[in-house]
mmCIF file of C-alpha atoms in Angstrom:
data_model
loop_
_atom_site.group_PDB
_atom_site.id
_atom_site.type_symbol
_atom_site.label_atom_id
_atom_site.label_comp_id
_atom_site.label_asym_id
_atom_site.label_seq_id
_atom_site.Cartn_x
_atom_site.Cartn_y
_atom_site.Cartn_z
ATOM 1 C CA GLY Z 19 -25.434 25.944 -7.502
ATOM 2 C CA ALA Z 20 -22.780 25.615 -4.254
ATOM 3 C CA GLY Z 21 -22.124 21.954 -3.483
ATOM 4 C CA VAL Z 22 -21.911 21.051 0.260
ATOM 5 C CA SER Z 23 -19.160 22.489 2.459
ATOM 6 C CA GLN Z 24 -17.469 22.143 5.397
ATOM 7 C CA SER Z 25 -15.282 24.221 7.886
ATOM 8 C CA PRO Z 26 -12.551 23.905 8.951
ATOM 9 C CA SER Z 27 -11.151 21.514 6.470
ATOM 10 C CA ASN Z 28 -8.104 20.683 8.802
ATOM 11 C CA LYS Z 29 -8.409 20.806 12.479
ATOM 12 C CA VAL Z 30 -5.691 19.876 15.164
ATOM 13 C CA THR Z 31 -6.405 19.583 18.722
ATOM 14 C CA GLU Z 32 -5.141 18.286 22.150
ATOM 15 C CA LYS Z 33 -6.593 15.439 23.713
ATOM 16 C CA GLY Z 34 -9.374 16.301 25.950
ATOM 17 C CA LYS Z 35 -10.415 19.155 24.112
ATOM 18 C CA ASP Z 36 -13.891 19.886 22.313
ATOM 19 C CA VAL Z 37 -14.132 20.315 18.745
ATOM 20 C CA GLU Z 38 -17.476 21.629 16.532
ATOM 21 C CA LEU Z 39 -17.185 20.825 13.031
ATOM 22 C CA ARG Z 40 -19.382 22.461 10.629
ATOM 23 C CA CYS Z 41 -21.468 21.434 7.727
ATOM 24 C CA ASP Z 42 -23.466 23.824 5.397
ATOM 25 C CA PRO Z 43 -25.439 21.340 2.875
ATOM 26 C CA ILE Z 44 -26.921 22.352 -0.533
ATOM 27 C CA SER Z 45 -29.707 24.942 -0.182
ATOM 28 C CA GLY Z 46 -32.990 23.177 0.019
ATOM 29 C CA HIS Z 47 -32.071 19.597 0.839
ATOM 30 C CA THR Z 48 -33.978 18.230 3.663
ATOM 31 C CA ALA Z 49 -31.743 15.722 4.783
ATOM 32 C CA LEU Z 50 -28.520 15.726 5.953
ATOM 33 C CA TYR Z 51 -25.932 12.773 6.898
ATOM 34 C CA TRP Z 52 -22.449 12.484 8.880
ATOM 35 C CA TYR Z 53 -19.857 9.801 8.326
ATOM 36 C CA ARG Z 54 -16.511 9.063 9.743
ATOM 37 C CA GLN Z 55 -13.767 8.031 7.623
ATOM 38 C CA ARG Z 56 -10.585 6.600 9.328
ATOM 39 C CA LEU Z 57 -7.415 6.142 7.142
ATOM 40 C CA GLY Z 58 -7.578 3.958 4.494
ATOM 41 C CA GLN Z 59 -11.189 2.941 5.360
ATOM 42 C CA GLY Z 60 -14.426 3.126 4.327
ATOM 43 C CA LEU Z 61 -17.476 5.546 5.496
ATOM 44 C CA GLU Z 62 -19.017 4.995 8.702
ATOM 45 C CA PHE Z 63 -22.251 6.319 9.386
ATOM 46 C CA LEU Z 64 -22.545 8.440 12.442
ATOM 47 C CA ILE Z 65 -26.045 10.252 12.204
ATOM 48 C CA TYR Z 66 -28.916 11.712 9.844
ATOM 49 C CA PHE Z 67 -31.263 14.440 9.914
ATOM 50 C CA GLN Z 68 -34.665 14.823 8.493
ATOM 51 C CA GLY Z 69 -35.241 18.511 8.830
ATOM 52 C CA ASN Z 70 -33.998 19.659 12.291
ATOM 53 C CA SER Z 71 -34.462 16.477 13.907
ATOM 54 C CA ALA Z 72 -32.159 13.190 14.190
ATOM 55 C CA PRO Z 73 -34.829 10.032 14.207
ATOM 56 C CA ASP Z 74 -31.516 7.454 14.950
ATOM 57 C CA LYS Z 75 -28.527 8.776 16.743
ATOM 58 C CA SER Z 76 -27.494 5.148 17.515
ATOM 59 C CA GLY Z 77 -24.411 5.437 14.909
ATOM 60 C CA LEU Z 78 -22.748 7.935 17.019
ATOM 61 C CA PRO Z 79 -19.486 6.154 18.761
ATOM 62 C CA SER Z 80 -20.012 7.624 22.415
ATOM 63 C CA ASP Z 81 -21.785 10.033 24.278
ATOM 64 C CA ARG Z 82 -19.077 12.816 23.540
ATOM 65 C CA PHE Z 83 -20.400 12.802 20.294
ATOM 66 C CA SER Z 84 -23.327 15.088 19.634
ATOM 67 C CA ALA Z 85 -24.638 16.861 16.674
ATOM 68 C CA GLU Z 86 -27.288 19.741 15.564
ATOM 69 C CA ARG Z 87 -28.890 20.999 13.059
ATOM 70 C CA THR Z 88 -30.912 24.357 13.007
ATOM 71 C CA GLY Z 89 -32.930 25.965 10.338
ATOM 72 C CA GLU Z 90 -32.961 22.821 8.229
ATOM 73 C CA SER Z 91 -29.779 24.139 7.088
ATOM 74 C CA VAL Z 92 -26.049 24.374 8.860
ATOM 75 C CA SER Z 93 -25.459 21.177 11.029
ATOM 76 C CA THR Z 94 -22.662 20.821 13.697
ATOM 77 C CA LEU Z 95 -20.901 17.856 14.926
ATOM 78 C CA THR Z 96 -19.352 18.292 18.654
ATOM 79 C CA ILE Z 97 -17.005 15.946 19.911
ATOM 80 C CA GLN Z 98 -16.336 16.744 23.567
ATOM 81 C CA ARG Z 99 -13.027 15.542 25.383
ATOM 82 C CA THR Z 100 -11.558 14.161 22.370
ATOM 83 C CA GLN Z 101 -9.505 11.213 22.326
ATOM 84 C CA GLN Z 102 -6.814 10.329 19.712
ATOM 85 C CA GLU Z 103 -8.663 7.282 18.386
ATOM 86 C CA ASP Z 104 -11.234 10.245 16.770
ATOM 87 C CA SER Z 105 -8.665 11.132 14.682
ATOM 88 C CA ALA Z 106 -10.272 10.903 11.217
ATOM 89 C CA VAL Z 107 -12.047 12.835 8.291
ATOM 90 C CA TYR Z 108 -15.477 13.933 9.173
ATOM 91 C CA LEU Z 109 -17.658 13.810 5.996
ATOM 92 C CA CYS Z 110 -21.228 15.831 6.037
ATOM 93 C CA ALA Z 111 -23.448 15.090 3.163
ATOM 94 C CA SER Z 112 -26.848 15.979 2.011
ATOM 95 C CA SER Z 113 -29.855 15.170 -0.339
ATOM 96 C CA VAL Z 114 -32.894 16.239 -1.460
ATOM 97 C CA ASP Z 115 -35.094 14.196 0.728
ATOM 98 C CA TRP Z 116 -34.584 11.090 3.277
ATOM 99 C CA GLY Z 117 -34.653 7.908 1.724
ATOM 100 C CA ALA Z 118 -32.920 6.415 -1.347
ATOM 101 C CA ASP Z 119 -31.907 9.698 -2.600
ATOM 102 C CA THR Z 120 -28.354 10.857 -4.117
ATOM 103 C CA GLN Z 121 -26.265 11.709 -1.553
ATOM 104 C CA TYR Z 122 -23.584 14.637 -2.357
ATOM 105 C CA PHE Z 123 -20.776 14.985 -0.023
ATOM 106 C CA GLY Z 124 -18.653 17.618 1.396
ATOM 107 C CA PRO Z 125 -14.824 17.730 1.169
ATOM 108 C CA GLY Z 126 -14.566 16.575 4.956
ATOM 109 C CA THR Z 127 -13.004 18.078 8.081
ATOM 110 C CA ARG Z 128 -9.729 16.222 8.624
ATOM 111 C CA LEU Z 129 -9.552 15.769 12.691
ATOM 112 C CA THR Z 130 -6.010 15.261 14.126
ATOM 113 C CA VAL Z 131 -6.004 14.689 18.054
ATOM 114 C CA LEU Z 132 -2.602 14.834 19.320
ATOM 115 C CA GLY O 19 -27.327 -5.155 10.274
ATOM 116 C CA GLU O 20 -26.929 -4.677 6.664
ATOM 117 C CA ASN O 21 -22.716 -5.645 5.990
ATOM 118 C CA VAL O 22 -21.655 -4.445 2.153
ATOM 119 C CA GLU O 23 -18.591 -6.943 1.111
ATOM 120 C CA GLN O 24 -15.920 -5.234 -1.509
ATOM 121 C CA HIS O 25 -13.362 -6.789 -3.861
ATOM 122 C CA PRO O 26 -10.753 -6.553 -4.707
ATOM 123 C CA SER O 27 -9.136 -4.133 -2.160
ATOM 124 C CA THR O 28 -6.516 -3.224 -4.673
ATOM 125 C CA LEU O 29 -6.657 -3.093 -8.647
ATOM 126 C CA SER O 30 -4.119 -2.209 -11.228
ATOM 127 C CA VAL O 31 -4.745 -2.000 -14.725
ATOM 128 C CA GLN O 32 -3.158 -0.866 -17.959
ATOM 129 C CA GLU O 33 -4.687 1.988 -19.453
ATOM 130 C CA GLY O 34 -7.461 1.214 -22.180
ATOM 131 C CA ASP O 35 -8.176 -2.008 -20.362
ATOM 132 C CA SER O 36 -11.313 -2.591 -18.414
ATOM 133 C CA ALA O 37 -11.651 -2.624 -14.341
ATOM 134 C CA VAL O 38 -14.763 -4.490 -12.781
ATOM 135 C CA ILE O 39 -15.139 -4.063 -8.659
ATOM 136 C CA LYS O 40 -17.857 -6.456 -6.921
ATOM 137 C CA CYS O 41 -19.898 -5.824 -4.000
ATOM 138 C CA THR O 42 -22.184 -7.837 -1.891
ATOM 139 C CA TYR O 43 -24.813 -7.096 0.672
ATOM 140 C CA SER O 44 -26.622 -8.950 2.980
ATOM 141 C CA ASP O 45 -29.801 -7.692 3.727
ATOM 142 C CA SER O 46 -32.466 -8.367 0.654
ATOM 143 C CA ALA O 47 -34.607 -5.310 1.498
ATOM 144 C CA SER O 48 -31.662 -3.119 0.226
ATOM 145 C CA ASN O 49 -33.153 -1.131 -2.639
ATOM 146 C CA TYR O 50 -30.682 1.334 -3.725
ATOM 147 C CA PHE O 51 -26.686 0.882 -4.629
ATOM 148 C CA PRO O 52 -24.702 3.927 -5.434
ATOM 149 C CA TRP O 53 -21.018 4.028 -6.362
ATOM 150 C CA TYR O 54 -18.651 6.803 -5.172
ATOM 151 C CA LYS O 55 -15.107 8.132 -6.514
ATOM 152 C CA GLN O 56 -12.728 9.336 -4.023
ATOM 153 C CA GLU O 57 -9.854 11.353 -5.111
ATOM 154 C CA LEU O 58 -7.098 11.839 -2.457
ATOM 155 C CA GLY O 59 -8.152 14.471 -0.169
ATOM 156 C CA LYS O 60 -11.813 14.878 -1.592
ATOM 157 C CA GLY O 61 -14.911 13.594 -0.525
ATOM 158 C CA PRO O 62 -16.694 10.783 -2.213
ATOM 159 C CA GLN O 63 -18.229 11.800 -5.580
ATOM 160 C CA LEU O 64 -21.342 9.833 -7.056
ATOM 161 C CA ILE O 65 -20.685 7.957 -10.565
ATOM 162 C CA ILE O 66 -23.366 6.223 -11.111
ATOM 163 C CA ASP O 67 -26.240 4.171 -8.997
ATOM 164 C CA ILE O 68 -28.964 1.740 -9.375
ATOM 165 C CA ARG O 69 -32.218 0.932 -7.900
ATOM 166 C CA SER O 70 -33.473 -2.668 -7.017
ATOM 167 C CA ASN O 71 -36.188 -2.709 -10.244
ATOM 168 C CA VAL O 72 -33.429 -2.150 -12.620
ATOM 169 C CA GLY O 73 -30.749 -4.879 -13.664
ATOM 170 C CA GLU O 74 -28.394 -2.741 -15.382
ATOM 171 C CA LYS O 75 -27.278 0.685 -15.813
ATOM 172 C CA LYS O 76 -24.862 2.284 -18.270
ATOM 173 C CA ASP O 77 -23.223 6.000 -18.456
ATOM 174 C CA GLN O 78 -20.657 6.085 -20.780
ATOM 175 C CA ARG O 79 -17.504 4.023 -19.966
ATOM 176 C CA ILE O 80 -19.393 3.205 -16.660
ATOM 177 C CA ALA O 81 -21.863 0.610 -16.048
ATOM 178 C CA VAL O 82 -23.273 -0.949 -12.853
ATOM 179 C CA THR O 83 -24.970 -4.589 -12.725
ATOM 180 C CA LEU O 84 -27.468 -5.590 -10.100
ATOM 181 C CA ASN O 85 -28.168 -9.028 -9.370
ATOM 182 C CA LYS O 86 -30.770 -9.255 -6.457
ATOM 183 C CA THR O 87 -31.069 -13.094 -6.043
ATOM 184 C CA ALA O 88 -27.540 -13.621 -5.562
ATOM 185 C CA LYS O 89 -27.275 -10.274 -3.915
ATOM 186 C CA HIS O 90 -24.542 -8.565 -5.475
ATOM 187 C CA PHE O 91 -23.731 -5.732 -7.852
ATOM 188 C CA SER O 92 -20.630 -4.751 -9.752
ATOM 189 C CA LEU O 93 -19.162 -1.547 -11.203
ATOM 190 C CA HIS O 94 -17.059 -1.847 -14.733
ATOM 191 C CA ILE O 95 -15.215 0.868 -16.047
ATOM 192 C CA THR O 96 -14.332 0.162 -19.843
ATOM 193 C CA GLU O 97 -11.292 2.142 -21.661
ATOM 194 C CA THR O 98 -9.818 3.110 -18.095
ATOM 195 C CA GLN O 99 -7.646 6.280 -18.576
ATOM 196 C CA PRO O 100 -5.144 7.514 -15.828
ATOM 197 C CA GLU O 101 -7.645 9.702 -14.459
ATOM 198 C CA ASP O 102 -9.768 7.116 -13.439
ATOM 199 C CA SER O 103 -7.241 6.158 -10.617
ATOM 200 C CA ALA O 104 -8.886 6.609 -7.189
ATOM 201 C CA VAL O 105 -10.608 4.824 -4.454
ATOM 202 C CA TYR O 106 -14.071 3.581 -5.259
ATOM 203 C CA PHE O 107 -16.678 2.934 -3.063
ATOM 204 C CA CYS O 108 -20.243 0.544 -3.380
ATOM 205 C CA ALA O 109 -22.724 1.069 -0.861
ATOM 206 C CA SER O 110 -26.143 0.046 -0.160
ATOM 207 C CA PHE O 111 -29.298 1.795 1.522
ATOM 208 C CA MET O 112 -32.403 0.296 3.053
ATOM 209 C CA ASP O 113 -35.776 2.737 3.486
ATOM 210 C CA SER O 114 -36.093 1.102 6.993
ATOM 211 C CA SER O 115 -32.670 2.723 8.147
ATOM 212 C CA TYR O 116 -32.102 5.582 6.050
ATOM 213 C CA LYS O 117 -28.416 4.439 6.069
ATOM 214 C CA LEU O 118 -25.971 4.105 3.468
ATOM 215 C CA ILE O 119 -23.950 1.224 3.965
ATOM 216 C CA PHE O 120 -20.598 1.325 2.559
ATOM 217 C CA GLY O 121 -18.048 -1.413 1.431
ATOM 218 C CA SER O 122 -14.039 -0.977 2.632
ATOM 219 C CA GLY O 123 -13.064 0.676 -1.097
ATOM 220 C CA THR O 124 -11.113 -0.490 -3.917
ATOM 221 C CA ARG O 125 -8.103 1.491 -4.727
ATOM 222 C CA LEU O 126 -7.767 1.547 -8.703
ATOM 223 C CA LEU O 127 -4.435 2.507 -10.440
ATOM 224 C CA VAL O 128 -4.665 2.945 -14.027
ATOM 225 C CA ARG O 129 -1.138 2.507 -15.237
ATOM 226 C CA PRO O 130 -0.389 4.568 -18.433
#
């Protein structure tokens, strides 16, 4: 079946603008994860969803970041008042269930803040 | 919190040789250890994983070993091919935190 998809693939925005990044997980996957990957670095955990709820938001870098998930499907990561340090690739992953389960990653959204 | 260290950061091998990447983790409660391959411009792809009740797992040219006492695990790629060139990430997972903690990555170059 289809894998995890993300849109847009690339986003260029001006400092101070808000952006929304979308993730469509694999159908039927209960758990959904967001990560940030700065250039040449590893993946930084941001937030995860069990169904539509996010039990742990401590990984979000600041209160400018928020995420939601609806219908146990699509998730949106919103960054308000973007800063240049927000420039990175934002990756989404999903797994059948939460816990020690295989996470399947999407291709990512490359965000550039000018 | 959990920390994962990965070495080396870059690795260059001749085609046909073996490549070994090592990771150490800090929290003994970690129980799941996947390895991901990331090609340029793509998301990470799972290549092999191991759980804490197993010491070794093999899939064709790829194998992973886990030493729980020493808290380290390694990725072994034999008979390397140019298409193995990519960035490889190890990760560890704890049920209590529901987070995958990633290493910093190893850039593998297989020279033809």
